[in-house]
PDB file of C-alpha atoms in Angstrom:
ATOM      1  CA  MET I   6     -86.434  79.839 -54.513  1.00 94.00           C
ATOM      2  CA  LEU I   7     -87.011  77.479 -51.590  1.00 97.00           C
ATOM      3  CA  VAL I   8     -86.101  78.617 -48.081  1.00 98.00           C
ATOM      4  CA  LEU I   9     -86.156  76.630 -44.847  1.00 98.00           C
ATOM      5  CA  ALA I  10     -87.022  78.942 -41.939  1.00 98.00           C
ATOM      6  CA  ILE I  11     -86.453  77.962 -38.308  1.00 98.00           C
ATOM      7  CA  ASP I  12     -86.762  79.740 -34.976  1.00 98.00           C
ATOM      8  CA  THR I  13     -86.224  78.670 -31.361  1.00 97.00           C
ATOM      9  CA  SER I  14     -86.129  82.088 -29.673  1.00 97.00           C
ATOM     10  CA  THR I  15     -89.525  81.703 -27.950  1.00 96.00           C
ATOM     11  CA  PRO I  16     -91.457  78.790 -26.407  1.00 96.00           C
ATOM     12  CA  ALA I  17     -92.496  77.879 -29.976  1.00 97.00           C
ATOM     13  CA  VAL I  18     -90.262  75.397 -31.812  1.00 97.00           C
ATOM     14  CA  THR I  19     -90.789  76.528 -35.399  1.00 98.00           C
ATOM     15  CA  ALA I  20     -89.735  75.198 -38.798  1.00 98.00           C
ATOM     16  CA  GLY I  21     -91.272  75.586 -42.225  1.00 98.00           C
ATOM     17  CA  LEU I  22     -90.587  75.848 -45.923  1.00 97.00           C
ATOM     18  CA  VAL I  23     -91.305  79.056 -47.820  1.00 98.00           C
ATOM     19  CA  ALA I  24     -91.340  79.285 -51.616  1.00 97.00           C
ATOM     20  CA  LEU I  25     -90.476  82.610 -53.242  1.00 94.00           C
ATOM     21  CA  ASP I  26     -91.540  83.530 -56.768  1.00 91.00           C
ATOM     22  CA  GLY I  27     -90.768  87.181 -57.395  1.00 87.00           C
ATOM     23  CA  ASP I  28     -92.629  89.134 -54.718  1.00 87.00           C
ATOM     24  CA  ALA I  29     -94.950  86.223 -53.927  1.00 94.00           C
ATOM     25  CA  LEU I  30     -94.313  84.045 -50.872  1.00 96.00           C
ATOM     26  CA  GLU I  31     -96.010  80.741 -50.134  1.00 96.00           C
ATOM     27  CA  ALA I  32     -95.735  78.844 -46.840  1.00 96.00           C
ATOM     28  CA  ARG I  33     -95.483  75.066 -47.084  1.00 94.00           C
ATOM     29  CA  GLY I  34     -95.155  72.292 -44.532  1.00 93.00           C
ATOM     30  CA  ASP I  35     -95.012  74.353 -41.337  1.00 96.00           C
ATOM     31  CA  ARG I  36     -94.228  72.487 -38.115  1.00 97.00           C
ATOM     32  CA  VAL I  37     -94.752  74.334 -34.819  1.00 97.00           C
ATOM     33  CA  THR I  38     -94.805  73.005 -31.251  1.00 97.00           C
ATOM     34  CA  VAL I  39     -95.143  75.334 -28.265  1.00 96.00           C
ATOM     35  CA  ASP I  40     -92.903  73.759 -25.632  1.00 95.00           C
ATOM     36  CA  PRO I  41     -90.110  75.802 -24.009  1.00 92.00           C
ATOM     37  CA  ARG I  42     -88.297  72.620 -22.955  1.00 92.00           C
ATOM     38  CA  ALA I  43     -88.225  70.877 -26.346  1.00 94.00           C
ATOM     39  CA  HIS I  44     -86.105  73.111 -28.599  1.00 95.00           C
ATOM     40  CA  GLY I  45     -83.159  70.728 -28.819  1.00 94.00           C
ATOM     41  CA  GLU I  46     -85.366  67.669 -29.135  1.00 95.00           C
ATOM     42  CA  LEU I  47     -87.768  68.925 -31.797  1.00 97.00           C
ATOM     43  CA  ILE I  48     -86.119  71.485 -34.064  1.00 97.00           C
ATOM     44  CA  THR I  49     -84.254  69.042 -36.323  1.00 97.00           C
ATOM     45  CA  PRO I  50     -87.238  66.629 -36.673  1.00 97.00           C
ATOM     46  CA  HIS I  51     -89.501  69.617 -37.355  1.00 97.00           C
ATOM     47  CA  ALA I  52     -87.168  70.886 -40.072  1.00 97.00           C
ATOM     48  CA  LEU I  53     -86.965  67.486 -41.754  1.00 97.00           C
ATOM     49  CA  GLU I  54     -90.725  66.947 -41.498  1.00 97.00           C
ATOM     50  CA  ALA I  55     -91.436  70.405 -42.950  1.00 97.00           C
ATOM     51  CA  VAL I  56     -89.253  69.720 -45.974  1.00 97.00           C
ATOM     52  CA  LYS I  57     -90.860  66.306 -46.498  1.00 96.00           C
ATOM     53  CA  ALA I  58     -94.393  67.701 -46.115  1.00 96.00           C
ATOM     54  CA  ALA I  59     -93.617  70.307 -48.767  1.00 95.00           C
ATOM     55  CA  GLY I  60     -92.777  67.525 -51.217  1.00 95.00           C
ATOM     56  CA  VAL I  61     -89.113  68.420 -51.648  1.00 96.00           C
ATOM     57  CA  THR I  62     -85.762  67.259 -50.285  1.00 96.00           C
ATOM     58  CA  LEU I  63     -82.997  69.061 -48.431  1.00 97.00           C
ATOM     59  CA  ARG I  64     -81.017  69.164 -51.681  1.00 97.00           C
ATOM     60  CA  ASP I  65     -83.765  71.333 -53.200  1.00 97.00           C
ATOM     61  CA  LEU I  66     -83.221  74.128 -50.675  1.00 98.00           C
ATOM     62  CA  ASP I  67     -81.665  77.400 -51.814  1.00 97.00           C
ATOM     63  CA  ALA I  68     -81.201  79.045 -48.410  1.00 97.00           C
ATOM     64  CA  ILE I  69     -81.933  78.838 -44.694  1.00 98.00           C
ATOM     65  CA  VAL I  70     -83.282  81.623 -42.492  1.00 98.00           C
ATOM     66  CA  CYS I  71     -82.771  81.396 -38.756  1.00 98.00           C
ATOM     67  CA  GLY I  72     -84.200  83.546 -35.987  1.00 98.00           C
ATOM     68  CA  VAL I  73     -81.325  84.689 -33.770  1.00 97.00           C
ATOM     69  CA  GLY I  74     -83.327  86.179 -30.949  1.00 96.00           C
ATOM     70  CA  PRO I  75     -83.392  87.919 -28.661  1.00 97.00           C
ATOM     71  CA  GLY I  76     -84.044  84.823 -26.622  1.00 94.00           C
ATOM     72  CA  PRO I  77     -82.657  82.475 -23.974  1.00 89.00           C
ATOM     73  CA  PHE I  78     -79.241  80.907 -24.487  1.00 87.00           C
ATOM     74  CA  THR I  79     -80.337  77.267 -24.598  1.00 87.00           C
ATOM     75  CA  GLY I  80     -83.199  77.794 -27.033  1.00 90.00           C
ATOM     76  CA  LEU I  81     -81.245  79.970 -29.442  1.00 93.00           C
ATOM     77  CA  ARG I  82     -78.291  77.579 -29.461  1.00 93.00           C
ATOM     78  CA  ALA I  83     -80.498  74.691 -30.613  1.00 95.00           C
ATOM     79  CA  GLY I  84     -81.943  76.519 -33.606  1.00 96.00           C
ATOM     80  CA  MET I  85     -78.745  78.220 -34.675  1.00 96.00           C
ATOM     81  CA  ALA I  86     -76.674  75.042 -34.453  1.00 96.00           C
ATOM     82  CA  THR I  87     -79.241  73.275 -36.623  1.00 97.00           C
ATOM     83  CA  ALA I  88     -79.260  76.076 -39.189  1.00 97.00           C
ATOM     84  CA  ALA I  89     -75.468  76.259 -39.321  1.00 97.00           C
ATOM     85  CA  SER I  90     -75.077  72.482 -39.657  1.00 97.00           C
ATOM     86  CA  LEU I  91     -77.619  72.172 -42.462  1.00 97.00           C
ATOM     87  CA  ALA I  92     -76.223  75.159 -44.341  1.00 97.00           C
ATOM     88  CA  HIS I  93     -72.689  73.793 -44.120  1.00 97.00           C
ATOM     89  CA  ALA I  94     -73.706  70.291 -45.217  1.00 97.00           C
ATOM     90  CA  LEU I  95     -75.794  71.565 -48.154  1.00 97.00           C
ATOM     91  CA  GLY I  96     -73.454  74.362 -49.219  1.00 97.00           C
ATOM     92  CA  ILE I  97     -76.158  77.039 -49.020  1.00 97.00           C
ATOM     93  CA  PRO I  98     -76.342  80.351 -47.125  1.00 97.00           C
ATOM     94  CA  ALA I  99     -77.879  80.688 -43.670  1.00 98.00           C
ATOM     95  CA  HIS I 100     -79.314  84.159 -43.089  1.00 98.00           C
ATOM     96  CA  PRO I 101     -79.836  85.466 -39.534  1.00 98.00           C
ATOM     97  CA  VAL I 102     -82.879  87.544 -38.713  1.00 97.00           C
ATOM     98  CA  CYS I 103     -84.039  89.279 -35.545  1.00 98.00           C
ATOM     99  CA  SER I 104     -86.957  87.197 -34.276  1.00 98.00           C
ATOM    100  CA  LEU I 105     -88.852  90.328 -33.220  1.00 98.00           C
ATOM    101  CA  ASP I 106     -88.622  91.591 -36.815  1.00 98.00           C
ATOM    102  CA  ALA I 107     -90.149  88.296 -37.966  1.00 98.00           C
ATOM    103  CA  ILE I 108     -93.132  88.828 -35.675  1.00 98.00           C
ATOM    104  CA  ALA I 109     -93.455  92.422 -36.877  1.00 98.00           C
ATOM    105  CA  ALA I 110     -93.490  91.236 -40.499  1.00 97.00           C
ATOM    106  CA  ASP I 111     -96.695  89.297 -39.792  1.00 97.00           C
ATOM    107  CA  VAL I 112     -98.563  92.130 -38.042  1.00 96.00           C
ATOM    108  CA  ALA I 113    -101.558  93.236 -40.096  1.00 92.00           C
ATOM    109  CA  PRO I 114    -100.903  96.538 -41.922  1.00 88.00           C
ATOM    110  CA  GLY I 115    -102.192  99.605 -40.105  1.00 87.00           C
ATOM    111  CA  GLU I 116    -101.665 103.326 -39.681  1.00 87.00           C
ATOM    112  CA  ALA I 117    -100.154 103.353 -36.196  1.00 93.00           C
ATOM    113  CA  PRO I 118     -96.781 102.332 -34.772  1.00 97.00           C
ATOM    114  CA  PHE I 119     -96.617  99.188 -32.666  1.00 97.00           C
ATOM    115  CA  LEU I 120     -94.394  97.194 -30.334  1.00 97.00           C
ATOM    116  CA  VAL I 121     -93.282  93.578 -30.403  1.00 98.00           C
ATOM    117  CA  LEU I 122     -92.677  91.969 -27.030  1.00 97.00           C
ATOM    118  CA  THR I 123     -91.651  88.421 -26.170  1.00 97.00           C
ATOM    119  CA  ASP I 124     -91.326  86.823 -22.772  1.00 95.00           C
ATOM    120  CA  ALA I 125     -87.765  87.093 -21.456  1.00 94.00           C
ATOM    121  CA  ARG I 126     -88.620  85.349 -18.170  1.00 89.00           C
ATOM    122  CA  ARG I 127     -87.489  86.867 -14.845  1.00 87.00           C
ATOM    123  CA  ARG I 128     -90.560  89.131 -15.233  1.00 91.00           C
ATOM    124  CA  GLU I 129     -88.893  90.885 -18.165  1.00 94.00           C
ATOM    125  CA  VAL I 130     -89.638  91.255 -21.877  1.00 96.00           C
ATOM    126  CA  TYR I 131     -87.565  91.500 -25.009  1.00 97.00           C
ATOM    127  CA  TRP I 132     -88.987  94.346 -27.035  1.00 97.00           C
ATOM    128  CA  ALA I 133     -88.591  96.537 -30.094  1.00 97.00           C
ATOM    129  CA  ALA I 134     -90.624  99.389 -31.557  1.00 97.00           C
ATOM    130  CA  TYR I 135     -91.858  99.573 -35.151  1.00 97.00           C
ATOM    131  CA  ALA I 136     -93.317 102.190 -37.465  1.00 96.00           C
ATOM    132  CA  ALA I 137     -96.676 101.525 -39.095  1.00 95.00           C
ATOM    133  CA  ASP I 138     -94.913 100.115 -42.165  1.00 93.00           C
ATOM    134  CA  GLY I 139     -93.155  97.475 -40.031  1.00 94.00           C
ATOM    135  CA  SER I 140     -89.674  99.043 -40.033  1.00 95.00           C
ATOM    136  CA  ARG I 141     -87.883  98.847 -36.686  1.00 97.00           C
ATOM    137  CA  THR I 142     -87.392 102.223 -34.980  1.00 96.00           C
ATOM    138  CA  ASP I 143     -85.940 101.142 -31.624  1.00 96.00           C
ATOM    139  CA  GLY I 144     -84.503  98.055 -29.983  1.00 94.00           C
ATOM    140  CA  PRO I 145     -84.177  95.256 -29.399  1.00 96.00           C
ATOM    141  CA  HIS I 146     -83.950  95.692 -25.618  1.00 95.00           C
ATOM    142  CA  VAL I 147     -84.653  93.668 -22.496  1.00 95.00           C
ATOM    143  CA  GLU I 148     -86.559  95.397 -19.709  1.00 93.00           C
ATOM    144  CA  ARG I 149     -89.142  95.018 -16.986  1.00 94.00           C
ATOM    145  CA  PRO I 150     -92.598  95.933 -18.293  1.00 93.00           C
ATOM    146  CA  ALA I 151     -93.111  98.489 -15.526  1.00 88.00           C
ATOM    147  CA  GLU I 152     -89.954 100.320 -16.646  1.00 91.00           C
ATOM    148  CA  LEU I 153     -90.871 100.437 -20.336  1.00 91.00           C
ATOM    149  CA  GLU I 154     -92.102 103.947 -21.034  1.00 87.00           C
ATOM    150  CA  THR I 155     -94.150 104.135 -24.217  1.00 88.00           C
ATOM    151  CA  THR I 156     -97.158 105.875 -25.713  1.00 92.00           C
ATOM    152  CA  VAL I 157     -97.712 103.064 -28.217  1.00 94.00           C
ATOM    153  CA  LYS I 158    -100.982 101.251 -27.610  1.00 92.00           C
ATOM    154  CA  VAL I 159    -100.691  98.171 -29.845  1.00 96.00           C
ATOM    155  CA  ALA I 160     -98.273  95.277 -29.335  1.00 97.00           C
ATOM    156  CA  ALA I 161     -97.693  91.820 -30.800  1.00 98.00           C
ATOM    157  CA  GLY I 162     -95.910  88.817 -29.325  1.00 97.00           C
ATOM    158  CA  ASP I 163     -96.495  86.587 -26.317  1.00 97.00           C
ATOM    159  CA  GLY I 164     -95.019  89.262 -24.032  1.00 96.00           C
ATOM    160  CA  ALA I 165     -97.817  91.603 -25.052  1.00 96.00           C
ATOM    161  CA  LEU I 166    -100.379  89.046 -23.886  1.00 95.00           C
ATOM    162  CA  LEU I 167     -98.577  88.412 -20.608  1.00 95.00           C
ATOM    163  CA  TYR I 168     -98.139  92.069 -19.681  1.00 95.00           C
ATOM    164  CA  ALA I 169    -100.973  93.849 -21.509  1.00 94.00           C
ATOM    165  CA  ASP I 170    -102.373  95.388 -18.321  1.00 92.00           C
ATOM    166  CA  ALA I 171     -99.001  96.541 -17.000  1.00 90.00           C
ATOM    167  CA  LEU I 172     -98.122  98.146 -20.321  1.00 92.00           C
ATOM    168  CA  GLY I 173    -101.587  99.433 -21.211  1.00 92.00           C
ATOM    169  CA  VAL I 174    -101.438  97.911 -24.697  1.00 94.00           C
ATOM    170  CA  GLN I 175    -103.884  96.080 -26.940  1.00 95.00           C
ATOM    171  CA  PRO I 176    -102.380  92.691 -27.889  1.00 96.00           C
ATOM    172  CA  VAL I 177    -102.535  91.704 -31.565  1.00 96.00           C
ATOM    173  CA  GLU I 178    -101.384  88.647 -33.502  1.00 96.00           C
ATOM    174  CA  PRO I 179     -98.989  86.988 -33.960  1.00 97.00           C
ATOM    175  CA  ARG I 180     -97.629  85.592 -30.705  1.00 97.00           C
ATOM    176  CA  PHE I 181     -94.551  83.895 -32.162  1.00 98.00           C
ATOM    177  CA  PRO I 182     -92.360  84.114 -35.279  1.00 98.00           C
ATOM    178  CA  SER I 183     -93.713  82.158 -38.247  1.00 98.00           C
ATOM    179  CA  PRO I 184     -91.681  80.696 -41.150  1.00 98.00           C
ATOM    180  CA  LEU I 185     -93.367  83.194 -43.472  1.00 97.00           C
ATOM    181  CA  GLY I 186     -92.546  86.110 -41.164  1.00 98.00           C
ATOM    182  CA  LEU I 187     -88.927  84.990 -40.843  1.00 98.00           C
ATOM    183  CA  VAL I 188     -88.511  84.949 -44.625  1.00 98.00           C
ATOM    184  CA  LYS I 189     -90.306  88.287 -45.041  1.00 97.00           C
ATOM    185  CA  ALA I 190     -87.878  89.861 -42.592  1.00 97.00           C
ATOM    186  CA  ALA I 191     -84.806  88.298 -44.225  1.00 96.00           C
ATOM    187  CA  ARG I 192     -85.517  88.443 -47.953  1.00 94.00           C
ATOM    188  CA  LYS I 193     -83.910  91.863 -48.420  1.00 92.00           C
ATOM    189  CA  ASP I 194     -80.595  90.102 -47.728  1.00 92.00           C
ATOM    190  CA  PHE I 195     -81.068  87.282 -50.248  1.00 94.00           C
ATOM    191  CA  GLY I 196     -78.488  87.353 -52.983  1.00 88.00           C
ATOM    192  CA  SER I 197     -75.846  88.927 -50.752  1.00 91.00           C
ATOM    193  CA  GLU I 198     -73.296  87.384 -48.409  1.00 93.00           C
ATOM    194  CA  PRO I 199     -75.145  86.433 -45.205  1.00 94.00           C
ATOM    195  CA  ALA I 200     -74.139  87.987 -41.919  1.00 95.00           C
ATOM    196  CA  PRO I 201     -72.764  85.624 -39.258  1.00 94.00           C
ATOM    197  CA  LEU I 202     -75.262  83.693 -37.150  1.00 95.00           C
ATOM    198  CA  THR I 203     -74.710  85.772 -34.026  1.00 93.00           C
ATOM    199  CA  PRO I 204     -77.205  85.298 -31.183  1.00 94.00           C
ATOM    200  CA  LEU I 205     -78.990  88.254 -29.611  1.00 93.00           C
ATOM    201  CA  TYR I 206     -78.819  87.372 -25.909  1.00 90.00           C
ATOM    202  CA  LEU I 207     -79.053  90.971 -24.592  1.00 89.00           C
ATOM    203  CA  ARG I 208     -78.048  89.908 -21.102  1.00 73.00           C
ATOM    204  CA  ARG I 209     -75.427  87.813 -19.374  1.00 56.00           C
ATOM    205  CA  PRO I 210     -76.073  84.068 -19.050  1.00 50.00           C
ATOM    206  CA  ASP I 211     -77.155  82.684 -15.686  1.00 48.00           C
ATOM    207  CA  ALA I 212     -74.123  80.402 -15.451  1.00 44.00           C
ATOM    208  CA  VAL I 213     -70.931  81.963 -14.098  1.00 47.00           C
ATOM    209  CA  GLU I 214     -67.436  80.696 -13.572  1.00 51.00           C
ATOM    210  CA  PRO I 215     -66.893  79.366 -10.046  1.00 51.00           C
ATOM    211  CA  ALA I 216     -64.894  81.556  -7.717  1.00 53.00           C
ATOM    212  CA  ALA I 217     -61.482  80.456  -6.494  1.00 52.00           C
ATOM    213  CA  ARG I 218     -61.631  77.985  -3.656  1.00 54.00           C
ATOM    214  CA  LYS I 219     -61.030  79.371  -0.208  1.00 48.00           C
ATOM    215  CA  LYS I 220     -58.041  78.077   1.680  1.00 52.00           C
ATOM    216  CA  VAL I 221     -58.882  75.964   4.689  1.00 52.00           C
ATOM    217  CA  THR I 222     -56.375  75.948   7.517  1.00 52.00           C
ATOM    218  CA  ALA I 223     -56.280  73.734  10.546  1.00 50.00           C
ATOM    219  CA  PRO I 224     -57.340  75.389  13.816  1.00 49.00           C
TER     220      PRO I 224
END
């Protein structure tokens, strides 16, 4: 089974091909650029380049996995629109996955619970809590680091690096979702009808509808 995995929920523009053979997963042709302003520009070229580098064509794909956040509106829209368009054109399923779960799937196995935090800007983080086996126990949420009350001492994600001192946590890899992590987090859903590609924004967009114009009367 060949799966194209893409994610634009963080500053990393990520695409890659993952081959599944039973329980074995193999990453092929990953393309990653860390640039928070290039999601729309790079995600489609990255996806096409990843498929080509893996030595296959789009017609060889069996499914697409797309990170649906939490993340900023503009970034998520670029990745999800690409995933939806490719899936529709190829007649294959597009599976959504929480991007924090994808990061958690790549955390090295241990015996302690951990957090995953990504930068939500505005001095906030998107976060979720995980048991030692990688299963999510809380979240996702968006919150200021100073308001996040936790006894967990280990955290992955770029938010963990940014706010390690404020949170009192030890940052661990990875910083961003990888194609392999995206597929690990989504593969339990393979073979079933995919859920809709619904973005996890967690907060209202910055743009608002303009208020009604005030009447101006002559003096």
